[in-house]
Coordinates of C-alpha atoms in Angstrom, one line a residue:
Chain A
M1 CA 44.7 22.2 105.8
G2 CA 47.8 21.3 107.8
G3 CA 50.9 21.5 105.5
M4 CA 49.1 22.6 102.4
Q5 CA 50.9 25.2 100.3
G6 CA 49.9 28.2 98.2
F7 CA 47.8 30.1 100.7
G8 CA 50.2 33.0 101.1
T9 CA 51.2 34.8 104.2
V10 CA 49.4 35.2 107.5
A11 CA 47.8 38.7 107.8
P12 CA 47.1 39.8 111.4
E13 CA 44.8 42.8 111.9
P14 CA 45.9 45.1 114.8
G15 CA 43.2 45.8 117.3
E16 CA 40.8 43.3 115.7
P17 CA 37.3 43.3 117.3
P18 CA 35.6 40.0 118.4
F19 CA 33.0 40.6 115.6
H20 CA 33.7 42.7 112.5
E21 CA 30.0 43.2 111.8
P22 CA 27.0 42.9 114.0
W23 CA 25.5 40.0 112.0
E24 CA 28.6 37.9 112.8
G25 CA 27.8 38.3 116.5
R26 CA 24.2 37.3 115.8
V27 CA 25.2 34.1 114.0
F28 CA 27.5 33.2 116.8
G29 CA 24.9 34.2 119.4
M30 CA 22.1 32.2 117.7
S31 CA 24.3 29.1 117.6
L32 CA 25.3 29.3 121.2
T33 CA 21.7 30.0 122.2
L34 CA 20.5 26.9 120.3
W35 CA 23.3 24.7 121.9
A36 CA 22.7 26.0 125.4
T37 CA 18.9 25.3 125.1
G38 CA 19.2 21.9 123.4
G39 CA 17.8 23.4 120.2
P40 CA 17.5 21.6 116.9
I41 CA 21.1 21.8 115.6
G42 CA 24.1 19.5 115.9
G43 CA 27.8 20.1 116.1
M44 CA 29.2 22.8 113.9
R45 CA 32.4 21.0 112.8
P46 CA 30.9 18.2 110.7
Q47 CA 28.7 20.7 108.9
L48 CA 31.6 23.1 108.1
E49 CA 33.7 20.3 106.7
R50 CA 30.8 19.2 104.5
I51 CA 30.7 22.6 102.7
E52 CA 31.9 22.2 99.1
T53 CA 35.6 23.1 98.9
G54 CA 35.3 26.1 96.5
R55 CA 32.6 27.6 98.6
Y56 CA 34.4 26.9 101.8
L57 CA 37.6 28.7 100.6
A58 CA 35.6 31.6 99.2
S59 CA 33.6 32.1 102.5
S60 CA 34.5 33.9 105.7
Y61 CA 34.3 32.0 109.0
Y62 CA 30.9 33.4 110.0
E63 CA 29.5 33.0 106.4
R64 CA 30.3 29.3 106.8
W65 CA 28.6 29.3 110.2
E66 CA 25.5 31.0 108.8
H67 CA 25.3 28.5 106.0
A68 CA 25.8 25.5 108.3
L69 CA 23.1 26.8 110.6
E70 CA 20.6 26.9 107.7
V71 CA 21.6 23.4 106.6
M72 CA 21.3 21.9 110.1
L73 CA 17.9 23.6 110.7
A74 CA 16.7 22.4 107.3
E75 CA 17.8 18.8 107.9
R76 CA 15.9 18.8 111.2
G77 CA 12.8 20.1 109.4
V78 CA 12.7 23.4 111.3
L79 CA 12.8 25.5 108.2
A80 CA 13.5 25.2 104.5
P81 CA 16.0 27.3 102.6
A82 CA 13.0 28.8 100.8
D83 CA 11.8 30.1 104.2
V84 CA 15.0 32.0 104.6
D85 CA 14.8 33.3 101.0
R86 CA 11.3 34.6 101.7
G87 CA 12.6 36.1 104.9
V88 CA 15.3 38.0 103.0
E89 CA 12.6 39.3 100.6
A90 CA 10.5 40.5 103.5
L91 CA 13.5 42.3 105.0
R92 CA 14.3 43.9 101.6
A93 CA 10.6 45.1 101.5
G94 CA 11.1 46.8 104.9
G95 CA 10.6 44.0 107.3
W96 CA 12.5 43.7 110.6
V97 CA 13.6 41.1 113.1
P98 CA 11.0 40.9 115.9
E99 CA 12.2 41.4 119.5
R100 CA 11.5 38.6 121.9
S101 CA 12.6 38.5 125.5
D102 CA 13.0 35.3 127.5
P103 CA 14.7 35.6 130.8
A104 CA 15.0 31.8 131.3
M105 CA 16.8 31.5 127.9
V106 CA 19.2 34.3 128.9
E107 CA 19.9 32.5 132.1
A108 CA 20.5 29.3 130.1
V109 CA 23.1 30.9 127.8
L110 CA 24.9 32.6 130.7
A111 CA 24.9 29.3 132.6
D112 CA 26.5 27.6 129.6
M113 CA 29.5 30.0 129.9
Q114 CA 30.2 29.0 133.5
P115 CA 32.7 26.3 134.6
R116 CA 31.1 22.8 134.5
P117 CA 31.7 19.9 136.7
P118 CA 34.4 17.8 135.0
A119 CA 33.2 14.7 133.2
R120 CA 36.3 12.7 132.5
P121 CA 35.8 9.0 132.0
E122 CA 38.9 7.1 132.7
G123 CA 40.9 4.3 131.1
G124 CA 40.6 1.7 128.5
H125 CA 43.7 3.0 126.6
R126 CA 45.4 0.4 124.4
F127 CA 48.6 2.4 123.8
A128 CA 51.0 3.7 126.5
A129 CA 52.9 6.9 126.8
G130 CA 56.2 6.7 124.9
Q131 CA 54.9 4.0 122.6
P132 CA 55.4 4.5 118.8
V133 CA 52.1 4.4 116.9
R134 CA 51.2 4.8 113.2
V135 CA 48.3 6.8 112.1
R136 CA 46.0 4.7 109.9
R137 CA 45.5 5.8 106.3
I138 CA 41.9 6.6 106.8
S139 CA 40.0 7.0 103.6
T140 CA 36.4 6.9 104.7
A141 CA 34.0 9.6 103.5
V142 CA 32.4 9.9 106.9
H143 CA 33.3 13.0 109.0
N144 CA 36.4 12.4 111.1
R145 CA 39.0 14.5 112.9
C146 CA 42.2 12.9 111.7
P147 CA 44.3 15.5 109.9
R148 CA 45.5 14.3 106.5
Y149 CA 49.1 15.3 107.0
V150 CA 49.6 12.7 109.8
R151 CA 48.0 9.7 108.0
G152 CA 50.4 6.9 107.5
V153 CA 53.1 8.6 109.6
V154 CA 54.7 7.2 112.8
G155 CA 54.7 9.3 116.0
V156 CA 55.1 8.7 119.7
V157 CA 52.3 8.8 122.3
E158 CA 53.0 11.9 124.3
R159 CA 50.1 11.6 126.7
L160 CA 46.9 9.8 127.3
L161 CA 43.7 11.8 127.0
A162 CA 40.3 10.9 128.4
P163 CA 38.0 9.0 126.1
D164 CA 35.9 11.3 124.1
W165 CA 32.9 11.2 121.7
L166 CA 33.9 9.8 118.3
P167 CA 33.3 12.4 115.6
E168 CA 32.4 9.7 113.1
N169 CA 29.5 8.7 115.3
E170 CA 28.2 12.2 115.6
D171 CA 27.8 12.1 111.8
L172 CA 26.1 8.7 111.9
G173 CA 23.7 9.7 114.7
E174 CA 25.1 7.5 117.4
Q175 CA 27.3 8.3 120.4
R176 CA 30.3 6.3 121.5
R177 CA 33.5 7.4 123.3
A178 CA 37.0 6.1 122.5
P179 CA 40.3 6.8 124.2
C180 CA 42.3 9.8 122.9
Y181 CA 46.0 10.5 122.7
T182 CA 48.3 13.4 122.1
V183 CA 50.8 12.0 119.6
S184 CA 54.1 13.7 118.9
F185 CA 55.5 13.8 115.3
A186 CA 58.9 15.0 114.2
A187 CA 58.6 17.5 111.3
A188 CA 61.3 15.4 109.5
D189 CA 58.8 12.5 109.4
L190 CA 55.9 14.6 108.3
W191 CA 57.8 16.5 105.5
P192 CA 61.1 14.7 105.0
D193 CA 62.4 17.1 102.4
D194 CA 61.7 20.3 104.3
G195 CA 64.7 20.2 106.6
A196 CA 62.6 21.4 109.5
D197 CA 63.4 20.4 113.1
H198 CA 60.2 21.2 115.1
T199 CA 57.7 18.9 116.7
V200 CA 54.0 18.7 116.0
L201 CA 51.6 17.4 118.6
V202 CA 48.3 16.1 117.3
D203 CA 45.3 14.9 119.3
L204 CA 43.9 11.6 117.9
W205 CA 41.3 9.1 118.7
E206 CA 42.5 5.5 119.3
T207 CA 40.5 4.3 116.3
Y208 CA 42.9 6.3 114.1
L209 CA 46.0 4.6 115.4
E210 CA 47.8 1.2 115.0
E211 CA 50.9 -0.3 116.5
A212 CA 54.0 0.9 114.6
G213 CA 56.5 -1.6 113.2
Chain B
M1 CA 18.9 43.6 118.9
S2 CA 19.5 47.1 117.6
E3 CA 18.2 46.7 114.1
G4 CA 15.9 49.7 114.4
H5 CA 18.0 51.9 112.1
H6 CA 19.4 50.0 109.2
H7 CA 19.1 52.4 106.4
A8 CA 21.6 53.6 103.7
R9 CA 24.3 50.8 103.7
E10 CA 23.6 47.9 101.4
K11 CA 23.3 44.7 103.4
S12 CA 25.4 41.7 102.3
P13 CA 23.7 38.4 101.5
S14 CA 25.0 36.9 104.7
E15 CA 23.8 39.7 106.8
L16 CA 20.3 39.5 105.2
R17 CA 20.2 35.7 105.6
T18 CA 21.3 36.0 109.2
M19 CA 18.5 38.5 110.0
A20 CA 16.0 36.3 108.2
L21 CA 17.2 33.3 110.2
E22 CA 16.9 35.2 113.5
A23 CA 13.4 36.4 112.6
L24 CA 12.3 32.8 111.8
L25 CA 13.9 31.3 114.9
V26 CA 12.3 34.0 117.1
E27 CA 8.9 33.4 115.4
R28 CA 9.2 29.7 116.1
G29 CA 10.2 30.3 119.7
L30 CA 13.6 28.6 119.4
I31 CA 15.6 31.7 120.4
S32 CA 15.0 35.0 122.1
T33 CA 16.7 38.1 120.9
D34 CA 17.8 38.9 124.4
A35 CA 19.6 35.6 124.7
V36 CA 21.5 36.3 121.5
D37 CA 22.2 39.8 122.8
A38 CA 23.6 38.2 126.0
V39 CA 26.0 36.0 124.1
V40 CA 27.3 38.8 122.0
E41 CA 27.7 41.1 125.0
Q42 CA 29.6 38.4 126.9
F43 CA 32.1 37.8 124.1
Q44 CA 32.5 41.5 123.4
N45 CA 33.0 42.7 127.0
E46 CA 33.7 39.8 129.3
I47 CA 35.1 36.7 127.7
G48 CA 38.4 37.5 126.1
P49 CA 42.2 37.3 126.4
R50 CA 42.3 39.4 129.5
R51 CA 41.1 36.2 131.3
G52 CA 43.9 34.1 130.1
A53 CA 46.3 37.0 130.9
R54 CA 45.1 37.0 134.5
M55 CA 45.8 33.2 134.7
V56 CA 49.3 33.7 133.3
A57 CA 50.0 36.6 135.7
R58 CA 48.8 34.5 138.6
A59 CA 51.0 31.6 137.6
W60 CA 54.0 33.9 137.5
V61 CA 53.5 35.2 141.0
D62 CA 52.0 32.1 142.6
P63 CA 54.1 28.9 142.1
A64 CA 51.3 26.7 143.6
Y65 CA 48.8 28.1 141.0
R66 CA 51.3 27.5 138.3
E67 CA 51.5 23.9 139.3
R68 CA 47.8 23.5 139.3
L69 CA 47.5 25.3 135.9
L70 CA 50.0 22.9 134.3
A71 CA 48.4 19.9 136.0
D72 CA 44.8 20.7 135.1
G73 CA 44.1 23.8 133.0
T74 CA 40.3 23.3 133.3
A75 CA 40.3 23.3 137.1
A76 CA 42.8 26.2 137.2
A77 CA 40.5 28.2 134.9
A78 CA 37.4 27.3 137.0
E79 CA 39.2 28.6 140.1
M80 CA 39.1 32.0 138.4
G81 CA 35.5 31.5 137.4
Y82 CA 36.3 30.8 133.8
G83 CA 34.8 27.8 131.9
G84 CA 32.0 26.6 129.7
A85 CA 31.9 25.6 126.0
E86 CA 35.3 25.1 124.3
G87 CA 37.1 25.1 127.6
E88 CA 36.0 21.8 129.1
R89 CA 39.4 20.2 128.5
L90 CA 41.9 23.0 128.9
V91 CA 45.6 22.1 128.7
C92 CA 48.3 24.7 129.5
V93 CA 51.7 24.2 127.9
E94 CA 54.7 26.0 129.3
N95 CA 57.4 27.9 127.5
T96 CA 60.9 27.5 128.9
P97 CA 64.3 28.8 127.9
D98 CA 64.7 25.8 125.7
T99 CA 61.2 25.2 124.4
H100 CA 58.6 27.4 122.7
N101 CA 55.0 26.3 122.2
A102 CA 52.3 27.5 119.9
I103 CA 48.7 26.4 119.1
V104 CA 46.8 25.9 115.9
C105 CA 43.7 24.1 114.6
T106 CA 44.5 22.7 111.1
L107 CA 41.0 21.2 110.7
C108 CA 38.9 24.2 111.6
S109 CA 39.5 26.9 114.2
C110 CA 39.3 25.3 117.6
Y111 CA 40.2 27.8 120.3
P112 CA 39.9 28.1 124.1
W113 CA 36.9 30.5 124.1
P114 CA 36.5 30.9 127.9
V115 CA 40.0 32.1 128.4
L116 CA 40.9 33.8 125.1
G117 CA 37.5 34.7 123.6
V118 CA 36.7 34.2 120.0
P119 CA 39.6 33.6 117.7
P120 CA 41.0 36.4 115.4
V121 CA 40.6 36.1 111.7
W122 CA 44.2 35.2 111.0
Y123 CA 44.0 32.2 113.4
K124 CA 41.0 30.9 111.3
S125 CA 42.7 31.7 108.0
P126 CA 44.1 29.0 105.6
P127 CA 47.6 30.4 105.7
Y128 CA 48.0 30.1 109.4
R129 CA 46.2 26.7 109.6
A130 CA 48.3 25.3 106.7
R131 CA 51.7 26.7 107.5
M132 CA 51.9 26.7 111.3
V133 CA 52.5 23.0 111.5
R134 CA 54.9 22.9 108.6
E135 CA 57.0 26.0 108.8
P136 CA 56.4 27.5 112.2
R137 CA 59.8 29.3 112.3
A138 CA 58.9 31.2 109.2
V139 CA 55.4 32.1 110.4
L140 CA 56.8 33.2 113.8
R141 CA 59.3 35.4 112.0
E142 CA 56.4 37.0 110.1
F143 CA 54.8 37.8 113.5
G144 CA 58.1 39.4 114.5
L145 CA 59.2 36.6 116.7
Q146 CA 62.8 35.5 116.0
L147 CA 63.7 32.5 118.1
P148 CA 67.2 31.1 118.4
D149 CA 67.8 28.0 116.2
T150 CA 68.5 26.1 119.4
T151 CA 65.0 26.7 120.8
A152 CA 62.9 23.6 120.3
I153 CA 59.5 24.4 118.8
R154 CA 56.4 22.5 119.7
I155 CA 53.2 23.1 117.7
W156 CA 49.9 21.8 119.3
D157 CA 47.2 21.0 116.7
S158 CA 43.9 20.9 118.6
S159 CA 42.4 18.3 116.4
A160 CA 40.2 16.6 119.0
E161 CA 38.5 18.0 122.2
V162 CA 41.4 19.5 124.1
R163 CA 41.9 23.2 123.9
Y164 CA 45.4 24.7 124.5
I165 CA 46.8 27.8 126.0
V166 CA 50.5 28.8 126.2
L167 CA 52.1 29.9 129.5
P168 CA 54.8 32.3 128.3
M169 CA 57.9 33.1 130.3
R170 CA 57.8 36.1 132.6
P171 CA 60.0 38.8 131.1
D172 CA 63.0 40.2 132.9
G173 CA 62.6 43.6 134.5
T174 CA 59.1 43.0 135.8
E175 CA 60.0 42.4 139.4
H176 CA 58.3 45.6 140.5
L177 CA 54.9 44.7 138.8
D178 CA 51.9 43.3 140.7
E179 CA 49.6 40.7 139.2
D180 CA 47.5 43.3 137.3
G181 CA 50.6 45.0 135.9
L182 CA 51.9 41.6 134.8
A183 CA 48.6 40.7 133.1
D184 CA 48.9 43.9 131.1
L185 CA 52.0 42.4 129.4
V186 CA 50.3 39.2 128.3
T187 CA 48.6 39.6 125.0
R188 CA 46.4 37.2 123.2
D189 CA 49.3 36.4 120.8
C190 CA 51.5 35.4 123.7
M191 CA 49.0 32.8 124.8
V192 CA 48.6 31.5 121.2
G193 CA 52.4 31.4 121.0
V194 CA 53.0 33.7 118.1
A195 CA 54.5 36.3 120.4
V196 CA 56.3 36.6 123.7
P197 CA 55.7 39.2 126.4
H198 CA 58.0 42.1 126.9
A199 CA 58.6 44.2 130.0
T200 CA 57.7 47.4 128.0
E201 CA 54.5 46.2 126.5
G202 CA 51.3 47.6 128.1
V203 CA 48.3 46.8 126.0
A204 CA 46.6 43.5 125.8
A205 CA 45.6 42.5 122.3

């Protein structure tokens, strides 16, 4: 969404709680529990970006999470959307969510919120700090993490970041790491007619970059 | 989960689908209700901006910790016992008299959970995500933060796996405060970079 216009002003809410409704906490908690226990879901981000644009904009954050959870569980054959429909009917007819206690699972989710030993593969960077780079004009339909507003624009490598999993491969079901960079862009290069003077720093995988000039 | 008394109020479709999902996942043995309870409890009571504020306050009183925080945010957070999902590659960016930093995620709502908790709605909203990279001075003014034109603004878009936190400047007139008193001045918004701490402030957002 970076740089898009027409969304209006930012509306902070004083004293905002972590979750506005209990169900938002349940969606969040179910997701973290499934991740912590190696459950049958993948990453949230590719799913959220796959949501049809009109629906995406009309939904709240946790409504999108709930929908994405359903999609991921259906794709992995755990349940069908019709199962959830039937569950909703059962709840309307007076049903309830059964309680289930599992101390090992509680331990797993709490362990997942603890510091982890750093896993930082080194090296293999093609570009150096201070080097100008141009962001490729990526047009693939595959999930990626290259913001549209920097595509085709020249920036300068601010710092090298450890290689990380390519988001594209998450979508394709394979795992490969590539070096990452923080790239610095002048606002004047991103939006030449704005007259703005700030700097935007964007984290990009090496596969999104090419030598400038 | 405390769903024992859900009468009167009409449930939204998302609430009903969430409850149905939870029931199905419990029946299939994929989650336990007490594990979900534990996550919610942690993010409601334990994992929030007070953690980041403690790190900032420590950095203000302990130059060696400040150095470690700026060199490796993940390790500096782990020192305080903070870490886990969405905090595995934490980078701290420092405000100076010449430079102001702020964070955004234009692609979704990436946020350093272990040190700030879950993000507020405005951080996840299209206006913030769209405008913060393009017209940050205007957005900051709307938050009540008027920076001199000479202050350089650096906006960090966490588009990959690094999560950012801002180290604000220690306000004048706080020499008498200890670490806890200083942490009280550091709100969530100060660590996102849409506010700066003031000596008179006393409540962490």
